Amino acid sequence: MESRPYVAWDVMNRFLIDAFKGYGVPEEDAKICADVLLESDRRGIESHGCNRFKPIYIDRIVKGTLKPVTEIEVLKDTPTTLVYDAHDGMGMVASYRMMEALIEKAKKYGMAGGAIRNSTHYGIAGYWTTMATKAGMIGVTGTNARPSIAPTFGVENMMGTNPLTWAIPTDEEFPFCIDCATSVVQRGKIEYYAREGKDTPAGMVISHDGSSMTDSSAILKALVDGTAALTPLGGAGDEMCGYKGYGYAAVVEILSAALTGGPFMKALTGVDQNGNPQMYHLGHFFFVINPEFFMGLDTCKKTAGDICRALRASEKAPGHDRIYTAGEKEWLAWCERKDKGVPIGEAVQREMIAVRDQLKLPYHFDFEAAI
């Protein structure tokens, strides 16, 4: 049962827009950023929603490692490809513009691919792939990030959490959308655990001596100083096939850097050799596939829907009465929350009040009486 107070979607949307504007983000860009964050909360992916608006975006703008005004430079533009330099602006804004352009190219040529260099955190990867499904197309994206994952049989954090995300339109109310990191857990989830005073489950993070770490606050510090690392999908070692997650993380790392000509791994820490803050210079890649250039959108949607329905109807394991397909739980989260609003924990409540007071914004939140 949810015990946190809810904030209405429209109120939170206006607040986020005003907060971003207050720190120098142009209004149209602020609308994009707010929608990306709220879409994460709509889907129940709280690790990338309002929980992160201050520490990942506002604080970085203040620190100077994220530019509020996004100046997009087109480095390469062909009928089916596009490369941007985001010049360390808002990754969400550059990605939105990229997907708009790629969808138009795919409408004409069937497929399109793009990459962005010198970017910053672009929110949930699934936002970009579902931009494609809303246009009746298949979307693929990935991004590198701050070093977090250790390679199989290693303990040093070398690669980012590096999501490899797909979305495919179906004939159901929601698309098939697999949006997850190539690590067992992502940093944002550990940040969420720390905010809620919860331990990180054992096996997700290893220290330099190879032992498991569970103290969420200690993990976040250790990830920064390089004395801890996230395990790849499958976990440490190869008994549970952790090499598979390691391999996919490497694919994302390579594509994010090789298609952009950008930096990778240890060059993405956000600090220089003296420990001073510096730009992150992340890379993202995107692909859009138009089913109309294959056997048609209707065939794609029905086939994808039939497969999902068959999976959900298959025999359940003892003690379980339901099987889910990718994107279903996120749809159910939205059905649960659409009339209630965004659930906001105490840590985020304090951040919202601090930002409001700093900018002197005209908001009063119902949860303030309980703080």
CSV table of N, CA and C in Angstrom, one decimal, residues 19-169:
chain,number,residue,atom,x,y,z
A,19,ALA,N,10.9,25.1,-12.5
A,19,ALA,CA,12.2,24.9,-11.9
A,19,ALA,C,13.3,24.9,-12.9
A,20,PHE,N,13.1,24.2,-14.0
A,20,PHE,CA,14.1,24.2,-15.1
A,20,PHE,C,14.3,25.6,-15.6
A,21,LYS,N,13.2,26.3,-15.9
A,21,LYS,CA,13.3,27.7,-16.4
A,21,LYS,C,14.1,28.6,-15.4
A,22,GLY,N,13.9,28.3,-14.1
A,22,GLY,CA,14.5,29.2,-13.1
A,22,GLY,C,16.1,29.0,-13.1
A,23,TYR,N,16.5,27.8,-13.6
A,23,TYR,CA,18.0,27.6,-13.7
A,23,TYR,C,18.5,27.7,-15.1
A,24,GLY,N,17.7,28.5,-16.0
A,24,GLY,CA,18.2,28.9,-17.3
A,24,GLY,C,17.8,28.0,-18.5
A,25,VAL,N,17.0,27.0,-18.3
A,25,VAL,CA,16.6,26.2,-19.4
A,25,VAL,C,15.4,26.9,-20.1
A,26,PRO,N,15.5,27.1,-21.4
A,26,PRO,CA,14.5,27.7,-22.2
A,26,PRO,C,13.1,27.0,-22.0
A,27,GLU,N,12.0,27.7,-22.1
A,27,GLU,CA,10.7,27.1,-21.8
A,27,GLU,C,10.4,25.9,-22.6
A,28,GLU,N,10.6,25.9,-23.9
A,28,GLU,CA,10.3,24.8,-24.7
A,28,GLU,C,11.1,23.6,-24.4
A,29,ASP,N,12.4,23.8,-24.1
A,29,ASP,CA,13.3,22.7,-23.6
A,29,ASP,C,12.8,22.2,-22.2
A,30,ALA,N,12.4,23.1,-21.4
A,30,ALA,CA,12.0,22.7,-20.0
A,30,ALA,C,10.8,21.8,-20.1
A,31,LYS,N,9.9,22.1,-21.0
A,31,LYS,CA,8.7,21.2,-21.2
A,31,LYS,C,9.1,19.8,-21.6
A,32,ILE,N,10.1,19.7,-22.5
A,32,ILE,CA,10.6,18.3,-22.8
A,32,ILE,C,11.2,17.6,-21.6
A,33,CYS,N,12.1,18.3,-20.9
A,33,CYS,CA,12.7,17.7,-19.7
A,33,CYS,C,11.7,17.3,-18.7
A,34,ALA,N,10.7,18.1,-18.4
A,34,ALA,CA,9.7,17.8,-17.4
A,34,ALA,C,8.9,16.5,-17.9
A,35,ASP,N,8.6,16.5,-19.1
A,35,ASP,CA,7.8,15.3,-19.6
A,35,ASP,C,8.6,14.0,-19.5
A,36,VAL,N,9.9,14.1,-19.9
A,36,VAL,CA,10.7,12.9,-19.8
A,36,VAL,C,10.8,12.4,-18.3
A,37,LEU,N,11.0,13.3,-17.4
A,37,LEU,CA,11.0,12.9,-16.0
A,37,LEU,C,9.7,12.3,-15.5
A,38,LEU,N,8.6,13.0,-15.9
A,38,LEU,CA,7.3,12.5,-15.4
A,38,LEU,C,6.9,11.2,-16.1
A,39,GLU,N,7.4,11.0,-17.3
A,39,GLU,CA,7.1,9.7,-18.0
A,39,GLU,C,7.7,8.6,-17.2
A,40,SER,N,8.8,8.8,-16.6
A,40,SER,CA,9.5,7.8,-15.8
A,40,SER,C,8.6,7.4,-14.6
A,41,ASP,N,8.1,8.5,-14.0
A,41,ASP,CA,7.2,8.2,-12.8
A,41,ASP,C,5.8,7.6,-13.3
A,42,ARG,N,5.4,8.0,-14.4
A,42,ARG,CA,4.1,7.4,-14.9
A,42,ARG,C,4.3,5.9,-15.1
A,43,ARG,N,5.5,5.5,-15.4
A,43,ARG,CA,5.7,4.1,-15.6
A,43,ARG,C,6.2,3.3,-14.4
A,44,GLY,N,6.3,4.1,-13.3
A,44,GLY,CA,6.7,3.5,-12.0
A,44,GLY,C,8.2,3.3,-11.9
A,45,ILE,N,9.0,3.9,-12.8
A,45,ILE,CA,10.4,3.8,-12.8
A,45,ILE,C,11.0,5.0,-12.1
A,46,GLU,N,10.8,5.0,-10.7
A,46,GLU,CA,11.1,6.1,-9.9
A,46,GLU,C,12.6,6.5,-9.8
A,47,SER,N,13.5,5.5,-10.2
A,47,SER,CA,14.9,5.8,-10.2
A,47,SER,C,15.3,6.9,-11.2
A,48,HIS,N,14.4,7.2,-12.2
A,48,HIS,CA,14.8,8.2,-13.2
A,48,HIS,C,13.8,9.3,-13.3
A,49,GLY,N,12.9,9.4,-12.4
A,49,GLY,CA,11.8,10.4,-12.4
A,49,GLY,C,12.1,11.6,-11.6
A,50,CYS,N,11.1,12.1,-10.8
A,50,CYS,CA,11.3,13.3,-10.0
A,50,CYS,C,12.4,13.1,-9.0
A,51,ASN,N,12.7,11.9,-8.6
A,51,ASN,CA,13.8,11.6,-7.7
A,51,ASN,C,15.1,12.2,-8.2
A,52,ARG,N,15.2,12.4,-9.5
A,52,ARG,CA,16.5,12.8,-10.0
A,52,ARG,C,16.5,14.2,-10.5
A,53,PHE,N,15.4,14.9,-10.5
A,53,PHE,CA,15.4,16.2,-11.1
A,53,PHE,C,16.4,17.2,-10.5
A,54,LYS,N,16.6,17.1,-9.2
A,54,LYS,CA,17.6,18.0,-8.6
A,54,LYS,C,19.0,17.5,-8.6
A,55,PRO,N,19.3,16.3,-8.1
A,55,PRO,CA,20.7,15.8,-8.1
A,55,PRO,C,21.3,15.6,-9.4
A,56,ILE,N,20.6,15.2,-10.4
A,56,ILE,CA,21.2,14.9,-11.7
A,56,ILE,C,21.1,16.1,-12.7
A,57,TYR,N,20.1,16.9,-12.6
A,57,TYR,CA,20.0,18.0,-13.5
A,57,TYR,C,20.2,19.4,-12.9
A,58,ILE,N,19.4,19.8,-11.9
A,58,ILE,CA,19.6,21.1,-11.3
A,58,ILE,C,21.0,21.2,-10.7
A,59,ASP,N,21.4,20.3,-9.9
A,59,ASP,CA,22.7,20.4,-9.2
A,59,ASP,C,23.9,20.4,-10.2
A,60,ARG,N,23.7,19.7,-11.3
A,60,ARG,CA,24.8,19.7,-12.3
A,60,ARG,C,24.8,21.1,-13.1
A,61,ILE,N,23.7,21.6,-13.3
A,61,ILE,CA,23.6,23.0,-13.9
A,61,ILE,C,24.3,24.0,-13.0
A,62,VAL,N,24.0,23.9,-11.7
A,62,VAL,CA,24.7,24.8,-10.7
A,62,VAL,C,26.2,24.6,-10.7
A,63,LYS,N,26.6,23.3,-10.7
A,63,LYS,CA,28.0,22.9,-10.6
A,63,LYS,C,28.7,23.3,-11.9
A,64,GLY,N,28.0,23.5,-13.0
A,64,GLY,CA,28.7,23.8,-14.2
A,64,GLY,C,29.0,22.6,-15.1
A,65,THR,N,28.5,21.4,-14.8
A,65,THR,CA,28.8,20.2,-15.6
A,65,THR,C,27.7,19.9,-16.6
A,66,LEU,N,26.7,20.8,-16.7
A,66,LEU,CA,25.6,20.6,-17.6
A,66,LEU,C,25.1,22.0,-18.0
A,67,LYS,N,25.1,22.3,-19.3
A,67,LYS,CA,24.6,23.6,-19.8
A,67,LYS,C,23.1,23.6,-19.9
A,68,PRO,N,22.5,24.6,-19.4
A,68,PRO,CA,21.0,24.7,-19.4
A,68,PRO,C,20.5,25.0,-20.8
A,69,VAL,N,21.3,25.7,-21.6
A,69,VAL,CA,20.9,26.0,-23.0
A,69,VAL,C,21.6,25.0,-24.0
A,70,THR,N,20.8,24.2,-24.7
A,70,THR,CA,21.3,23.2,-25.6
A,70,THR,C,21.5,23.7,-27.0
A,71,GLU,N,22.8,23.8,-27.4
A,71,GLU,CA,23.1,24.2,-28.7
A,71,GLU,C,23.5,23.0,-29.5
A,72,ILE,N,22.6,22.6,-30.4
A,72,ILE,CA,22.8,21.4,-31.2
A,72,ILE,C,23.5,21.7,-32.5
A,73,GLU,N,24.7,21.1,-32.7
A,73,GLU,CA,25.4,21.2,-34.0
A,73,GLU,C,25.2,19.9,-34.8
A,74,VAL,N,24.8,20.1,-36.0
A,74,VAL,CA,24.7,18.9,-36.9
A,74,VAL,C,26.1,18.6,-37.5
A,75,LEU,N,26.6,17.5,-37.2
A,75,LEU,CA,27.9,17.1,-37.7
A,75,LEU,C,27.9,16.3,-39.0
A,76,LYS,N,26.8,15.5,-39.1
A,76,LYS,CA,26.6,14.7,-40.3
A,76,LYS,C,25.1,14.5,-40.6
A,77,ASP,N,24.7,14.7,-41.8
A,77,ASP,CA,23.2,14.5,-42.1
A,77,ASP,C,23.1,13.9,-43.5
A,78,THR,N,22.7,12.6,-43.6
A,78,THR,CA,22.4,11.9,-44.8
A,78,THR,C,20.9,11.5,-44.8
A,79,PRO,N,20.5,11.0,-45.9
A,79,PRO,CA,19.0,10.6,-46.0
A,79,PRO,C,18.6,9.6,-44.9
A,80,THR,N,19.6,8.8,-44.4
A,80,THR,CA,19.2,7.8,-43.3
A,80,THR,C,20.0,7.9,-42.1
A,81,THR,N,20.9,8.9,-42.0
A,81,THR,CA,21.8,9.0,-40.7
A,81,THR,C,21.9,10.4,-40.3
A,82,LEU,N,22.2,10.6,-39.0
A,82,LEU,CA,22.3,11.9,-38.4
A,82,LEU,C,23.2,11.9,-37.2
A,83,VAL,N,24.1,12.8,-37.1
A,83,VAL,CA,25.0,12.9,-36.0
A,83,VAL,C,25.0,14.3,-35.4
A,84,TYR,N,24.8,14.4,-34.1
A,84,TYR,CA,24.7,15.7,-33.4
A,84,TYR,C,25.9,15.8,-32.5
A,85,ASP,N,26.3,17.1,-32.2
A,85,ASP,CA,27.1,17.4,-31.1
A,85,ASP,C,26.2,18.3,-30.2
A,86,ALA,N,25.9,17.8,-29.0
A,86,ALA,CA,25.0,18.5,-28.1
A,86,ALA,C,25.7,19.6,-27.2
A,87,HIS,N,27.1,19.7,-27.4
A,87,HIS,CA,27.8,20.7,-26.7
A,87,HIS,C,27.5,20.7,-25.2
A,88,ASP,N,27.3,19.6,-24.6
A,88,ASP,CA,27.1,19.4,-23.1
A,88,ASP,C,25.8,20.1,-22.6
A,89,GLY,N,24.9,20.2,-23.5
A,89,GLY,CA,23.6,20.7,-23.1
A,89,GLY,C,22.7,19.6,-22.6
A,90,MET,N,21.4,19.9,-22.5
A,90,MET,CA,20.5,18.9,-21.9
A,90,MET,C,20.3,17.7,-22.9
A,91,GLY,N,20.7,16.5,-22.4
A,91,GLY,CA,20.7,15.3,-23.2
A,91,GLY,C,19.2,15.0,-23.6
A,92,MET,N,18.3,15.3,-22.8
A,92,MET,CA,16.9,15.0,-23.1
A,92,MET,C,16.4,15.9,-24.3
A,93,VAL,N,16.9,17.1,-24.4
A,93,VAL,CA,16.5,18.0,-25.4
A,93,VAL,C,17.1,17.5,-26.8
A,94,ALA,N,18.4,17.2,-26.7
A,94,ALA,CA,19.1,16.8,-28.0
A,94,ALA,C,18.5,15.5,-28.4
A,95,SER,N,18.1,14.6,-27.5
A,95,SER,CA,17.6,13.3,-27.9
A,95,SER,C,16.2,13.4,-28.5
A,96,TYR,N,15.4,14.4,-28.0
A,96,TYR,CA,14.1,14.6,-28.5
A,96,TYR,C,14.2,15.1,-29.9
A,97,ARG,N,15.1,16.0,-30.2
A,97,ARG,CA,15.2,16.6,-31.5
A,97,ARG,C,15.8,15.5,-32.5
A,98,MET,N,16.6,14.6,-32.0
A,98,MET,CA,17.2,13.5,-32.8
A,98,MET,C,16.0,12.6,-33.2
A,99,MET,N,15.2,12.1,-32.2
A,99,MET,CA,14.2,11.2,-32.6
A,99,MET,C,13.1,11.8,-33.5
A,100,GLU,N,12.8,13.0,-33.3
A,100,GLU,CA,11.9,13.7,-34.3
A,100,GLU,C,12.5,13.6,-35.7
A,101,ALA,N,13.7,13.9,-35.9
A,101,ALA,CA,14.4,13.8,-37.2
A,101,ALA,C,14.4,12.4,-37.8
A,102,LEU,N,14.8,11.5,-36.9
A,102,LEU,CA,15.0,10.1,-37.4
A,102,LEU,C,13.6,9.5,-37.8
A,103,ILE,N,12.6,9.8,-37.1
A,103,ILE,CA,11.2,9.3,-37.4
A,103,ILE,C,10.8,9.8,-38.8
A,104,GLU,N,11.1,11.1,-39.1
A,104,GLU,CA,10.8,11.6,-40.4
A,104,GLU,C,11.6,11.0,-41.5
A,105,LYS,N,12.9,10.7,-41.2
A,105,LYS,CA,13.7,10.0,-42.2
A,105,LYS,C,13.2,8.6,-42.5
A,106,ALA,N,12.8,7.9,-41.4
A,106,ALA,CA,12.3,6.5,-41.5
A,106,ALA,C,11.0,6.4,-42.2
A,107,LYS,N,10.2,7.5,-42.1
A,107,LYS,CA,8.9,7.5,-42.9
A,107,LYS,C,9.2,7.5,-44.4
A,108,LYS,N,10.3,8.1,-44.8
A,108,LYS,CA,10.6,8.2,-46.2
A,108,LYS,C,11.5,7.1,-46.7
A,109,TYR,N,12.5,6.6,-45.8
A,109,TYR,CA,13.4,5.6,-46.3
A,109,TYR,C,13.4,4.3,-45.6
A,110,GLY,N,12.5,4.1,-44.6
A,110,GLY,CA,12.3,2.8,-44.0
A,110,GLY,C,13.1,2.6,-42.7
A,111,MET,N,14.3,3.1,-42.7
A,111,MET,CA,15.2,3.0,-41.5
A,111,MET,C,16.0,4.3,-41.4
A,112,ALA,N,16.4,4.6,-40.1
A,112,ALA,CA,17.3,5.7,-39.9
A,112,ALA,C,18.0,5.5,-38.6
A,113,GLY,N,19.2,6.0,-38.6
A,113,GLY,CA,20.0,5.8,-37.3
A,113,GLY,C,20.8,7.1,-37.0
A,114,GLY,N,20.9,7.4,-35.8
A,114,GLY,CA,21.6,8.6,-35.4
A,114,GLY,C,22.4,8.5,-34.1
A,115,ALA,N,23.3,9.4,-33.9
A,115,ALA,CA,24.1,9.4,-32.7
A,115,ALA,C,24.4,10.8,-32.2
A,116,ILE,N,24.6,10.9,-30.9
A,116,ILE,CA,24.8,12.3,-30.3
A,116,ILE,C,26.1,12.2,-29.5
A,117,ARG,N,27.0,13.1,-29.6
A,117,ARG,CA,28.2,13.2,-28.9
A,117,ARG,C,28.2,14.4,-27.9
A,118,ASN,N,29.1,14.4,-27.0
A,118,ASN,CA,29.1,15.5,-26.0
A,118,ASN,C,27.7,15.8,-25.4
A,119,SER,N,27.1,14.8,-24.9
A,119,SER,CA,25.7,15.0,-24.4
A,119,SER,C,25.8,14.7,-22.9
A,120,THR,N,24.6,14.7,-22.3
A,120,THR,CA,24.5,14.5,-20.8
A,120,THR,C,23.3,13.5,-20.6
A,121,HIS,N,23.0,13.2,-19.4
A,121,HIS,CA,22.0,12.2,-19.0
A,121,HIS,C,20.7,12.5,-19.8
A,122,TYR,N,20.2,11.4,-20.5
A,122,TYR,CA,19.0,11.6,-21.3
A,122,TYR,C,17.8,11.0,-20.8
A,123,GLY,N,17.7,10.8,-19.5
A,123,GLY,CA,16.5,10.3,-18.9
A,123,GLY,C,16.3,8.8,-19.1
A,124,ILE,N,15.1,8.3,-19.1
A,124,ILE,CA,14.8,6.9,-19.3
A,124,ILE,C,15.0,6.6,-20.8
A,125,ALA,N,15.7,5.6,-21.2
A,125,ALA,CA,15.9,5.3,-22.6
A,125,ALA,C,14.6,4.9,-23.3
A,126,GLY,N,13.6,4.3,-22.5
A,126,GLY,CA,12.4,3.9,-23.1
A,126,GLY,C,11.5,5.1,-23.6
A,127,TYR,N,11.8,6.3,-23.2
A,127,TYR,CA,11.1,7.5,-23.7
A,127,TYR,C,11.4,7.6,-25.2
A,128,TRP,N,12.6,7.4,-25.6
A,128,TRP,CA,13.0,7.6,-27.0
A,128,TRP,C,12.5,6.5,-27.8
A,129,THR,N,12.5,5.3,-27.4
A,129,THR,CA,12.0,4.2,-28.2
A,129,THR,C,10.5,4.2,-28.3
A,130,THR,N,9.8,4.7,-27.3
A,130,THR,CA,8.3,4.8,-27.5
A,130,THR,C,7.9,6.0,-28.3
A,131,MET,N,8.8,7.0,-28.5
A,131,MET,CA,8.5,8.0,-29.5
A,131,MET,C,8.4,7.4,-30.8
A,132,ALA,N,9.2,6.3,-31.1
A,132,ALA,CA,9.1,5.6,-32.3
A,132,ALA,C,7.8,4.8,-32.4
A,133,THR,N,7.4,4.1,-31.3
A,133,THR,CA,6.2,3.3,-31.4
A,133,THR,C,4.9,4.2,-31.6
A,134,LYS,N,5.0,5.4,-31.0
A,134,LYS,CA,3.8,6.3,-31.2
A,134,LYS,C,3.7,6.7,-32.6
A,135,ALA,N,4.8,6.6,-33.4
A,135,ALA,CA,4.7,6.9,-34.8
A,135,ALA,C,4.6,5.7,-35.7
A,136,GLY,N,4.3,4.5,-35.0
A,136,GLY,CA,4.1,3.3,-35.7
A,136,GLY,C,5.4,2.6,-36.1
A,137,MET,N,6.4,2.9,-35.4
A,137,MET,CA,7.7,2.3,-35.8
A,137,MET,C,8.4,1.6,-34.6
A,138,ILE,N,9.5,0.9,-34.9
A,138,ILE,CA,10.3,0.3,-33.9
A,138,ILE,C,11.5,1.2,-33.5
A,139,GLY,N,11.7,1.3,-32.2
A,139,GLY,CA,12.8,2.1,-31.7
A,139,GLY,C,13.9,1.4,-31.0
A,140,VAL,N,15.1,1.8,-31.2
A,140,VAL,CA,16.3,1.2,-30.4
A,140,VAL,C,17.2,2.3,-30.0
A,141,THR,N,17.6,2.2,-28.7
A,141,THR,CA,18.6,3.2,-28.3
A,141,THR,C,19.5,2.7,-27.2
A,142,GLY,N,20.6,3.3,-27.0
A,142,GLY,CA,21.5,3.0,-25.9
A,142,GLY,C,22.4,4.2,-25.6
A,143,THR,N,23.0,4.2,-24.5
A,143,THR,CA,23.9,5.3,-24.0
A,143,THR,C,24.9,4.8,-23.1
A,144,ASN,N,26.1,5.4,-23.2
A,144,ASN,CA,27.1,5.1,-22.2
A,144,ASN,C,26.9,6.0,-21.0
A,145,ALA,N,27.6,5.9,-19.9
A,145,ALA,CA,27.4,6.6,-18.7
A,145,ALA,C,28.7,6.6,-17.8
A,146,ARG,N,28.6,7.2,-16.7
A,146,ARG,CA,29.7,7.1,-15.7
A,146,ARG,C,30.1,5.7,-15.5
A,147,PRO,N,31.4,5.4,-15.4
A,147,PRO,CA,31.8,4.0,-15.1
A,147,PRO,C,31.2,3.5,-13.8
A,148,SER,N,30.6,2.3,-14.0
A,148,SER,CA,29.9,1.6,-12.9
A,148,SER,C,30.1,0.1,-12.9
A,149,ILE,N,30.0,-0.5,-14.1
A,149,ILE,CA,30.0,-2.0,-14.2
A,149,ILE,C,31.4,-2.5,-14.2
A,150,ALA,N,31.7,-3.6,-13.5
A,150,ALA,CA,33.0,-4.3,-13.6
A,150,ALA,C,32.8,-5.4,-14.6
A,151,PRO,N,33.9,-5.6,-15.4
A,151,PRO,CA,33.8,-6.8,-16.4
A,151,PRO,C,33.8,-8.1,-15.6
A,152,THR,N,33.3,-9.1,-16.3
A,152,THR,CA,33.3,-10.4,-15.6
A,152,THR,C,34.7,-10.8,-15.2
A,153,PHE,N,34.8,-11.3,-13.9
A,153,PHE,CA,36.1,-11.6,-13.3
A,153,PHE,C,36.9,-10.4,-12.9
A,154,GLY,N,36.3,-9.2,-13.0
A,154,GLY,CA,37.0,-8.0,-12.5
A,154,GLY,C,36.2,-7.3,-11.4
A,155,VAL,N,36.9,-6.3,-10.7
A,155,VAL,CA,36.2,-5.6,-9.6
A,155,VAL,C,36.3,-4.1,-9.9
A,156,GLU,N,36.9,-3.7,-11.0
A,156,GLU,CA,37.0,-2.2,-11.2
A,156,GLU,C,35.9,-1.7,-12.1
A,157,ASN,N,35.2,-0.6,-11.7
A,157,ASN,CA,34.1,-0.1,-12.5
A,157,ASN,C,34.7,0.5,-13.7
A,158,MET,N,34.3,-0.1,-14.9
A,158,MET,CA,34.9,0.3,-16.2
A,158,MET,C,33.8,0.9,-17.1
A,159,MET,N,32.6,0.4,-17.1
A,159,MET,CA,31.6,0.8,-18.1
A,159,MET,C,30.4,1.4,-17.3
A,160,GLY,N,29.6,2.1,-18.0
A,160,GLY,CA,28.4,2.7,-17.5
A,160,GLY,C,27.3,1.6,-17.3
A,161,THR,N,26.2,1.9,-16.8
A,161,THR,CA,25.0,1.0,-16.7
A,161,THR,C,24.4,0.7,-18.1
A,162,ASN,N,24.7,1.5,-19.0
A,162,ASN,CA,24.6,1.2,-20.5
A,162,ASN,C,23.3,0.5,-20.9
A,163,PRO,N,22.1,1.1,-20.8
A,163,PRO,CA,20.9,0.4,-21.3
A,163,PRO,C,20.9,0.1,-22.7
A,164,LEU,N,20.4,-1.0,-23.1
A,164,LEU,CA,20.1,-1.3,-24.5
A,164,LEU,C,18.6,-1.6,-24.6
A,165,THR,N,17.9,-0.6,-25.2
A,165,THR,CA,16.5,-0.5,-25.1
A,165,THR,C,15.8,-0.7,-26.5
A,166,TRP,N,14.7,-1.5,-26.5
A,166,TRP,CA,13.9,-1.7,-27.7
A,166,TRP,C,12.4,-1.4,-27.3
A,167,ALA,N,11.7,-0.9,-28.3
A,167,ALA,CA,10.3,-0.7,-28.2
A,167,ALA,C,9.6,-1.1,-29.5
A,168,ILE,N,8.6,-1.9,-29.5
A,168,ILE,CA,7.9,-2.4,-30.7
A,168,ILE,C,6.4,-2.2,-30.6
A,169,PRO,N,5.8,-1.6,-31.6
A,169,PRO,CA,4.4,-1.4,-31.5
A,169,PRO,C,3.6,-2.7,-31.5
